[in-house]
PDB file of C-alpha atoms in Angstrom:
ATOM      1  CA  UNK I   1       1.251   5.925 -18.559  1.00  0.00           C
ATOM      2  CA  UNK I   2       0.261   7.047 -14.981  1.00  0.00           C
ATOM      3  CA  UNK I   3       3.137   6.396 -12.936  1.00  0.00           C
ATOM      4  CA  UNK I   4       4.260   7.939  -9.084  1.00  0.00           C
ATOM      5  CA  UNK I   5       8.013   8.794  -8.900  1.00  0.00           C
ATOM      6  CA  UNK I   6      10.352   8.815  -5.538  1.00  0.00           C
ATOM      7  CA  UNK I   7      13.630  10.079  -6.398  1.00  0.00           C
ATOM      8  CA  UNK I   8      15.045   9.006  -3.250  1.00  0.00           C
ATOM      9  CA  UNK I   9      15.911   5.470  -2.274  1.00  0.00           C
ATOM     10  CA  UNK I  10      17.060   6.111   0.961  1.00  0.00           C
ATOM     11  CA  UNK I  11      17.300   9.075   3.585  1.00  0.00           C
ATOM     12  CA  UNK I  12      19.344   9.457   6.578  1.00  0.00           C
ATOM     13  CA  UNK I  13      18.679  12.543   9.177  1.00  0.00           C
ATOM     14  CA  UNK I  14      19.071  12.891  12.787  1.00  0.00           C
ATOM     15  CA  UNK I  15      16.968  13.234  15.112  1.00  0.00           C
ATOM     16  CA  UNK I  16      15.390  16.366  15.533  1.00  0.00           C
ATOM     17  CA  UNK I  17      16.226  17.659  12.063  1.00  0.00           C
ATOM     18  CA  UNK I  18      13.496  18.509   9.355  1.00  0.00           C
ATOM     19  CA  UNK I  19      12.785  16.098   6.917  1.00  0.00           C
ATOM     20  CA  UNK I  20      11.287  16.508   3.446  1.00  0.00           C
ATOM     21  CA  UNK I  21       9.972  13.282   1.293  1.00  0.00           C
ATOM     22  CA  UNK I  22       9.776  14.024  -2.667  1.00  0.00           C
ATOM     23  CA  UNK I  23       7.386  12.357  -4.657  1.00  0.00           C
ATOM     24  CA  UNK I  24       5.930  13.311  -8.458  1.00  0.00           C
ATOM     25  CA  UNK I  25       3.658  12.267 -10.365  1.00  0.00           C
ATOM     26  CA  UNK I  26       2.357  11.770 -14.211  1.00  0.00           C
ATOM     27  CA  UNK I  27      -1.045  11.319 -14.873  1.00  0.00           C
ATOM     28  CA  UNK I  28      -3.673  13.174 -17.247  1.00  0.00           C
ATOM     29  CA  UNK I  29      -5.230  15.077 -14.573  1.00  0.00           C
ATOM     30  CA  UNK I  30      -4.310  15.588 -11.384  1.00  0.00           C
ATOM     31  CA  UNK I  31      -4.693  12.479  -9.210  1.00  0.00           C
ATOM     32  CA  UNK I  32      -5.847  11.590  -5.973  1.00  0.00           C
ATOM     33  CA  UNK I  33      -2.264  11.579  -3.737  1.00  0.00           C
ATOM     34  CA  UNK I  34      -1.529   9.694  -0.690  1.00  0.00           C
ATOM     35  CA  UNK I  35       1.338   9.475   1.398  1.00  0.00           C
ATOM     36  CA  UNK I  36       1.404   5.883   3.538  1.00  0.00           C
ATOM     37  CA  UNK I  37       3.750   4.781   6.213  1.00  0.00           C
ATOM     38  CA  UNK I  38       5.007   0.919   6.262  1.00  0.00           C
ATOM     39  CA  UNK I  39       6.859  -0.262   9.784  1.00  0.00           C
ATOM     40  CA  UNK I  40       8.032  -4.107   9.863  1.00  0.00           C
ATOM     41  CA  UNK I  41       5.287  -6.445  11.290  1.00  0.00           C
ATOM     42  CA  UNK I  42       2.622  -3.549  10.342  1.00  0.00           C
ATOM     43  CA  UNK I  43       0.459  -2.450   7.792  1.00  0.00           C
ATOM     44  CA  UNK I  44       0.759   0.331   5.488  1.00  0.00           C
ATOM     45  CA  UNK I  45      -0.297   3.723   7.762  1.00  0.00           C
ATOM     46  CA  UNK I  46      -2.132   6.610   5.563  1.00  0.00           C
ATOM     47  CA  UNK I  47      -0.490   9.285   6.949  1.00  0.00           C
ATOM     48  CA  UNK I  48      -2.433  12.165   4.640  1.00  0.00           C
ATOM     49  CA  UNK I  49      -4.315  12.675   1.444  1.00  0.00           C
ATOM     50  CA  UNK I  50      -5.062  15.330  -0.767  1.00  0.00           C
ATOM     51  CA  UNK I  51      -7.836  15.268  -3.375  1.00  0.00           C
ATOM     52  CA  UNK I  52      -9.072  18.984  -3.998  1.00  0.00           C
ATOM     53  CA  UNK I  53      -8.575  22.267  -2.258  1.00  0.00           C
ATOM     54  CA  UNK I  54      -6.017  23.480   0.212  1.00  0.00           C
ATOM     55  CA  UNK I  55      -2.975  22.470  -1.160  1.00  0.00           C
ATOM     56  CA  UNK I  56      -1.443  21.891   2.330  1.00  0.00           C
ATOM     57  CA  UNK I  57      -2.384  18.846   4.202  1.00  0.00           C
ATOM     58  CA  UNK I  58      -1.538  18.101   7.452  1.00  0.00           C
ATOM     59  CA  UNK I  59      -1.743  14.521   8.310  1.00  0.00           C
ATOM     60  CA  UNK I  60      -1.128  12.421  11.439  1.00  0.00           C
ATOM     61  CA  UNK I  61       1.912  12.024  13.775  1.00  0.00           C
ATOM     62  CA  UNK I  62       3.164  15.561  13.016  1.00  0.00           C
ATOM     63  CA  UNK I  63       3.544  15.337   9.008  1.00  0.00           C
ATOM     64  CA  UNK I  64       2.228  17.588   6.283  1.00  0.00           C
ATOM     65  CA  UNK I  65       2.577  17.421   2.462  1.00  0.00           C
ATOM     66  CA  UNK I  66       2.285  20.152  -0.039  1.00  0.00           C
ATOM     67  CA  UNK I  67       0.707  19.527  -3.268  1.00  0.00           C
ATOM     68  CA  UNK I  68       2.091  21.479  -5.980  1.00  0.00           C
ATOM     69  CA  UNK I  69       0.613  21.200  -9.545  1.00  0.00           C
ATOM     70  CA  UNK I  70       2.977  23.404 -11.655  1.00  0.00           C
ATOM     71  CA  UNK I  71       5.669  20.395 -10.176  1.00  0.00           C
ATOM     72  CA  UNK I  72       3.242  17.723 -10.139  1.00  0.00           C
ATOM     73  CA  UNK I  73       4.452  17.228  -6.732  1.00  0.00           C
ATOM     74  CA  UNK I  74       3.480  15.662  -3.828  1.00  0.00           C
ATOM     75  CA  UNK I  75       6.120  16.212  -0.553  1.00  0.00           C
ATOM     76  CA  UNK I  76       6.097  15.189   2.923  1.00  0.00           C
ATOM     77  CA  UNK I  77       7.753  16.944   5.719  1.00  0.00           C
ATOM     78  CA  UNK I  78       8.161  16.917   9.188  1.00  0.00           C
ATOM     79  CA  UNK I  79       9.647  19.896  11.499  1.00  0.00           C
ATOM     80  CA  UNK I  80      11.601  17.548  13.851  1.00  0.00           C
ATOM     81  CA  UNK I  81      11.992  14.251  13.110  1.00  0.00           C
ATOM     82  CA  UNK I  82      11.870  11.572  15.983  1.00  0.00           C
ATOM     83  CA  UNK I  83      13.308   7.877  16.177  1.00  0.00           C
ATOM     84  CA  UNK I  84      10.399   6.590  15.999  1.00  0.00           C
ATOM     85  CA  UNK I  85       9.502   7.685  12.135  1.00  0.00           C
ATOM     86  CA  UNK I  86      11.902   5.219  10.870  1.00  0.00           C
ATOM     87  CA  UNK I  87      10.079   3.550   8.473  1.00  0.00           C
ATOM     88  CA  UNK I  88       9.197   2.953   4.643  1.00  0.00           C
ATOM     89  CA  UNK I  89       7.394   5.715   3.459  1.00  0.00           C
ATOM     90  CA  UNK I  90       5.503   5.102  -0.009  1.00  0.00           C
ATOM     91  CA  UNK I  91       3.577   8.178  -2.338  1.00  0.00           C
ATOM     92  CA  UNK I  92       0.691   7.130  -3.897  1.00  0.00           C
ATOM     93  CA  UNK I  93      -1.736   8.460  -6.653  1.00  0.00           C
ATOM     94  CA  UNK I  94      -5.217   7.409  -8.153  1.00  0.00           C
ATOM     95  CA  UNK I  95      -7.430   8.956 -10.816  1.00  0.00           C
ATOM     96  CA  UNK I  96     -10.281   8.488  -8.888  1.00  0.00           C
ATOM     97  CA  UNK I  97     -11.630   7.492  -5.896  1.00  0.00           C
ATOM     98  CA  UNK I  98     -12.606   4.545  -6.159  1.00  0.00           C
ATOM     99  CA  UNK I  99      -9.802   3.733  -9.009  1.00  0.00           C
ATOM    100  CA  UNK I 100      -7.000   1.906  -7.819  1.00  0.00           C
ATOM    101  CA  UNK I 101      -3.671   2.943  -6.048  1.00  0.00           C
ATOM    102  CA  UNK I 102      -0.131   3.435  -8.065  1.00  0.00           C
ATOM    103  CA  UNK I 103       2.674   3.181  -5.473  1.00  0.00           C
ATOM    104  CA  UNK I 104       6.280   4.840  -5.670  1.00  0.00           C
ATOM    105  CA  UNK I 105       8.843   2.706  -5.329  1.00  0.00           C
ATOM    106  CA  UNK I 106       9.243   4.321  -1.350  1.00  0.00           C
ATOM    107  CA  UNK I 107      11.845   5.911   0.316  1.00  0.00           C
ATOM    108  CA  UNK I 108      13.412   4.254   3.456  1.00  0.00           C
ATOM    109  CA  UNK I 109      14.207   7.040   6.359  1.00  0.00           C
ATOM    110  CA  UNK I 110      16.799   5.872   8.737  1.00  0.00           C
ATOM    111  CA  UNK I 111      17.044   7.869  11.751  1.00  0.00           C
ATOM    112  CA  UNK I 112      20.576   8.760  13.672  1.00  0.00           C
ATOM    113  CA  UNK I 113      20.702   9.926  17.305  1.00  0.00           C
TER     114      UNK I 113
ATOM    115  CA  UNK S   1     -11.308   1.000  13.912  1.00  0.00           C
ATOM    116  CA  UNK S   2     -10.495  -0.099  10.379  1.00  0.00           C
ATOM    117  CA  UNK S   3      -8.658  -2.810  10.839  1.00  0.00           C
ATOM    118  CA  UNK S   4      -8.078  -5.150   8.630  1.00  0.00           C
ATOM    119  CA  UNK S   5      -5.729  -8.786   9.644  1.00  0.00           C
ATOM    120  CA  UNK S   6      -3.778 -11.455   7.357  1.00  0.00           C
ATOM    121  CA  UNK S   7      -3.366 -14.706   8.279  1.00  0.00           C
ATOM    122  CA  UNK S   8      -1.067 -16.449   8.063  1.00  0.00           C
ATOM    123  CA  UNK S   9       1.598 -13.819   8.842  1.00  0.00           C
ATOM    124  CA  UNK S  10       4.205 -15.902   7.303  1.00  0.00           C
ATOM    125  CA  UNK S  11       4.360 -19.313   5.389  1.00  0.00           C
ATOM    126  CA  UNK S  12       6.891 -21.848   3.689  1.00  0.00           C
ATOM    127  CA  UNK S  13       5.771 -24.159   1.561  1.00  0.00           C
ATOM    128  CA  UNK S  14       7.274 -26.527  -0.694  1.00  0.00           C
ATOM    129  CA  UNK S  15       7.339 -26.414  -4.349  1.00  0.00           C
ATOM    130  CA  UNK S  16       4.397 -27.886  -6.099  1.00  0.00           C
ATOM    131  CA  UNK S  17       1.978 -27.577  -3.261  1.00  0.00           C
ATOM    132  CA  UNK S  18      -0.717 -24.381  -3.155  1.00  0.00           C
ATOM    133  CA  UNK S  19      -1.201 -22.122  -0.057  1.00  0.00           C
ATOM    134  CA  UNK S  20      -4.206 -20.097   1.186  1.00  0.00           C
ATOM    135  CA  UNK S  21      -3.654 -16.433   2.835  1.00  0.00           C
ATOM    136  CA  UNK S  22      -7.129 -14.776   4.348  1.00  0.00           C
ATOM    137  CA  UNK S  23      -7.362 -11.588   4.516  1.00  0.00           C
ATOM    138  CA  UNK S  24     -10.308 -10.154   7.159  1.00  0.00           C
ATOM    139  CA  UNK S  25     -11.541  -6.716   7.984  1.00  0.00           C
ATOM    140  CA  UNK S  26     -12.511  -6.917  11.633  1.00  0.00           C
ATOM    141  CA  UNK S  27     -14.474  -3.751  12.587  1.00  0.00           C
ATOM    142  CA  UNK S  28     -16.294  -3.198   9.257  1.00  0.00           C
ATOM    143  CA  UNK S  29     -17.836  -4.320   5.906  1.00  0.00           C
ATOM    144  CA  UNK S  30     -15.528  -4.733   2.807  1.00  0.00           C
ATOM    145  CA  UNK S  31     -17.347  -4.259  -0.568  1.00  0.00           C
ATOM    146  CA  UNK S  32     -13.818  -3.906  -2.295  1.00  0.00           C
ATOM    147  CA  UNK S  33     -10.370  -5.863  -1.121  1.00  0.00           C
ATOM    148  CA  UNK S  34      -7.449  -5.782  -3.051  1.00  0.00           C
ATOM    149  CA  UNK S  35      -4.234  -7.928  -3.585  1.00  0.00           C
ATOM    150  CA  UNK S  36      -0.762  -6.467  -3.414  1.00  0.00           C
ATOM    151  CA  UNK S  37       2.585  -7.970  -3.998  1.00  0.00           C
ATOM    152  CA  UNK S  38       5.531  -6.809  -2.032  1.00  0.00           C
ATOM    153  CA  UNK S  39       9.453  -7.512  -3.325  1.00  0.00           C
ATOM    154  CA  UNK S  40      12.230  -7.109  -0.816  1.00  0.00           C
ATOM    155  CA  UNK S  41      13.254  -3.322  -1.007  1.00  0.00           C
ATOM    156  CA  UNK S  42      10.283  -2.733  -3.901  1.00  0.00           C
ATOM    157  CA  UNK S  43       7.315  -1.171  -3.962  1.00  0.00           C
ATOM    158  CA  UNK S  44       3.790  -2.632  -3.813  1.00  0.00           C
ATOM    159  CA  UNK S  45       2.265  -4.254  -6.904  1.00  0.00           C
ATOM    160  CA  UNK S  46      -1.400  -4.478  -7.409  1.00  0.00           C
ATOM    161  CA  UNK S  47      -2.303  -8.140  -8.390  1.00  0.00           C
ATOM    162  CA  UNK S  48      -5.914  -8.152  -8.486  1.00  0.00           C
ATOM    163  CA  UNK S  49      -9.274  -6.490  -7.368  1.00  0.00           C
ATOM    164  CA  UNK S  50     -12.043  -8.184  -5.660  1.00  0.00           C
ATOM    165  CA  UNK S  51     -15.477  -6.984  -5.110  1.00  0.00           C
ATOM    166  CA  UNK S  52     -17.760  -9.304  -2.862  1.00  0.00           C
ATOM    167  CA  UNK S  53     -19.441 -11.910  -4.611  1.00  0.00           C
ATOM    168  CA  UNK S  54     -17.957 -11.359  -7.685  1.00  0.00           C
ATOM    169  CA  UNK S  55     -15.138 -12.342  -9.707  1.00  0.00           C
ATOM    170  CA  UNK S  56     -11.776 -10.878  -9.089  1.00  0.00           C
ATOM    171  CA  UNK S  57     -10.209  -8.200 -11.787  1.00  0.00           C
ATOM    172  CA  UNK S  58      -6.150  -9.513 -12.177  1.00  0.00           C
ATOM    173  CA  UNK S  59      -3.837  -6.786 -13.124  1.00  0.00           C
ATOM    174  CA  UNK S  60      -2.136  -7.634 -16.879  1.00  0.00           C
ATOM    175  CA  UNK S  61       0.639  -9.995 -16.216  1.00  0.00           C
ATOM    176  CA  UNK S  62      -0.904 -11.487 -13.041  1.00  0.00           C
ATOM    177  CA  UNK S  63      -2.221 -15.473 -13.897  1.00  0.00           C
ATOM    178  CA  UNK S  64      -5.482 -15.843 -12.200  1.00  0.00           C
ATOM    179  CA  UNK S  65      -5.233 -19.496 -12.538  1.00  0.00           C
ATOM    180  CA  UNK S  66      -2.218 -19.239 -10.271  1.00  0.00           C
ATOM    181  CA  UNK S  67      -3.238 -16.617  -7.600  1.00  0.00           C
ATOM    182  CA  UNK S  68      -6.923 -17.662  -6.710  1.00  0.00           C
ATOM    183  CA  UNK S  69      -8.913 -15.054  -4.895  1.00  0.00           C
ATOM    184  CA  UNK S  70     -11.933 -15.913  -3.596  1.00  0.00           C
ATOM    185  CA  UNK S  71     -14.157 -12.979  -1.702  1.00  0.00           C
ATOM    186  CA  UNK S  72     -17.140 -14.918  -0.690  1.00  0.00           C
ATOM    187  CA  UNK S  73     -18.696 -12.508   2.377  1.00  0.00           C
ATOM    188  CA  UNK S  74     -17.769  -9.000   3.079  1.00  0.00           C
ATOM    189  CA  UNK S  75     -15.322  -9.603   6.152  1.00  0.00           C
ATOM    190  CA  UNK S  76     -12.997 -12.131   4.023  1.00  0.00           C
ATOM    191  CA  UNK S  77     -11.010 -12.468   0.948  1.00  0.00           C
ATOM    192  CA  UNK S  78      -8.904 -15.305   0.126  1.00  0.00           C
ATOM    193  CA  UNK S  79      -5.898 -15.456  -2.228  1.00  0.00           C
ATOM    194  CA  UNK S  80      -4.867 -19.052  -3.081  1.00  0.00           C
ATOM    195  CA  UNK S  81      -1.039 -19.081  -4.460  1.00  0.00           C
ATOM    196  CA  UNK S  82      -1.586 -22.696  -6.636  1.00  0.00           C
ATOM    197  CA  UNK S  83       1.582 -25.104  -7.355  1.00  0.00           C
ATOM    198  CA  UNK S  84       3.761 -22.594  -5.724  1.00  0.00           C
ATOM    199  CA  UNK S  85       7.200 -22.238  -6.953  1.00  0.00           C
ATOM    200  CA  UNK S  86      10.469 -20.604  -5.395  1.00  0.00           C
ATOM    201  CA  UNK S  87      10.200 -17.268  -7.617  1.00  0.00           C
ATOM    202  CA  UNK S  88       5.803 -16.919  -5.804  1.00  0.00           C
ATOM    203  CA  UNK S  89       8.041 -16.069  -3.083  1.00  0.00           C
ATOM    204  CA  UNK S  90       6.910 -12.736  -1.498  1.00  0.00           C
ATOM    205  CA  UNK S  91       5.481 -10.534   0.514  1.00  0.00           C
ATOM    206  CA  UNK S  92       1.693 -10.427  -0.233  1.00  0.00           C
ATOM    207  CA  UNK S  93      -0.300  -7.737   1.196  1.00  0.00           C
ATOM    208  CA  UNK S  94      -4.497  -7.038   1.175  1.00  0.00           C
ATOM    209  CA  UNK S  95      -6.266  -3.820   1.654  1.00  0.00           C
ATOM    210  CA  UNK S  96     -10.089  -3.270   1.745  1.00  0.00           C
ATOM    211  CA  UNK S  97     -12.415  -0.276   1.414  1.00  0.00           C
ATOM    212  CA  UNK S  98     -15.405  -0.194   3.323  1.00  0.00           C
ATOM    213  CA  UNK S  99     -18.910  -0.034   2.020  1.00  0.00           C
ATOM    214  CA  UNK S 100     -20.205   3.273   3.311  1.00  0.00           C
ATOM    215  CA  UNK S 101     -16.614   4.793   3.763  1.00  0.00           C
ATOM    216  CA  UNK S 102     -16.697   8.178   1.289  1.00  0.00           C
ATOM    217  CA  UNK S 103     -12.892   8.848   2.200  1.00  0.00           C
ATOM    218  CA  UNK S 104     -11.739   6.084  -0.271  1.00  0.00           C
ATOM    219  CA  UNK S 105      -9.537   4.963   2.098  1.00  0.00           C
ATOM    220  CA  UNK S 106      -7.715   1.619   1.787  1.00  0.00           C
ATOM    221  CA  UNK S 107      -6.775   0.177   4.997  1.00  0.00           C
ATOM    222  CA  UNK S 108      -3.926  -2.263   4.435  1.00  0.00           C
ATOM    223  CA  UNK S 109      -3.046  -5.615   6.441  1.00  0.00           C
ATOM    224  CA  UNK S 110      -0.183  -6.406   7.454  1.00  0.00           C
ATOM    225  CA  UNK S 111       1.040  -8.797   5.237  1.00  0.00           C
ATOM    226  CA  UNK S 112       2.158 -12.491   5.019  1.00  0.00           C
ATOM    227  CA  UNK S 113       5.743 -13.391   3.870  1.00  0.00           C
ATOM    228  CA  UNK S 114       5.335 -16.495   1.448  1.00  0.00           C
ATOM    229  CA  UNK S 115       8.446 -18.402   1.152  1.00  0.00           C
ATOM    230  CA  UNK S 116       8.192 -21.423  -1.579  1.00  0.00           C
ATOM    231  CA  UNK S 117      11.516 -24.122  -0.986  1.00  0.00           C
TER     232      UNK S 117
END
């Protein structure tokens, strides 16, 4: 069955300190992979996506993911992490397009000063 | 641009009555909106799929004579929550894809906490 996998439930770092998001998947061919942001009171954010090609993506607000098919990985990072990115963060897959979206179960990042 | 609203953003209702949430996209046409459900500290559940004018695809386990989705013009969905009962309580969420967008992009509301008493 096509599932999306977050190891990590929760993630503390300080401020200024690199983060890195893991998220795998399992599907029959590799899927469509999306990495969204959730804040309270606001909608999910797509941060990036990769679908085909360079297997580095660089996505909004300073992140980047690296897709990596011998892993069937999917992480995000960030250099320097600010307050601000405090958040839900949830990997998603499809196996198509227009196919619809499996979600991880996210990863909350809390953020110390 | 791309933005897509829920109303309302948060509801209680009593047990045994039924409870509308819209879900619009403002700035642009949605040929496709979909239905998520949301439990505290979980991740997001597809419910059902809903392509304008046409009748909604439910997700196996979902009851579509419970959740009611109605997605009568391209700017609105509806999803009806019928006799509601204390474990319908949730975080529902609605995305929709555009009709000329080639990114396959969702863009997600921001979601209306149902709580059933």
């Amino acid at each position: 069955a096509q599932s999306v996998t977050q190891p990590d439930i929760h993630i503390t770092v300080s401020e200024g300190a690199s983060l890195e998001l893991r998220c795998n998947y399992s599907y029959g061919a590799t899927p469509y992979l999306f990495w969204y942001v959730q804040s309270p009171g606001q909608g999910l954010q797509l941060l990036l996506k990769y679908f085909s090609g360079d297997t580095l993506v660089q996505g909004i607000k300073g992140f980047e993911a690296e897709f990596k098919r011998s892993q069937s990985s999917f992480n995000l990072r960030k250099p320097s992490v600010h307050w601000s990115d405090a958040a839900e963060y949830f990997c998603a897959a499809s196996s198509g397009g227009y196919n619809k979206l499996i979600f991880g179960a996210g990863t909350r990042l809390a953020v110390h000063p | 641009g791309a933005v897509v609203s829920q109303h309302p953003s948060w509801v209680i209702c009593k047990s045994g009555t039924s409870v509308k949430i819209e879900c619009r996209s403002l700035d642009f046409q949605a040929t496709t909106m979909f239905w998520y459900r949301q439990f505290p500290k979980q991740s997001l559940m597809l419910m059902a799929t809903s392509n304008e004018g046409s009748k909604a695809t439910y997700e196996q386990g979902v009851e579509k004579d419970k959740f009611l989705i109605n997605h009568a013009s391209l700017t609105l969905s509806t999803l009806t929550v019928t006799s509601a009962h204390p474990e319908d309580s949730s975080f529902y969420i609605c995305s929709a894809r555009g009709t000329s967008d080639y990114s396959y992009e969702q863009y997600f509301g921001p979601g209306t906490r149902l709580t059933v008493t």
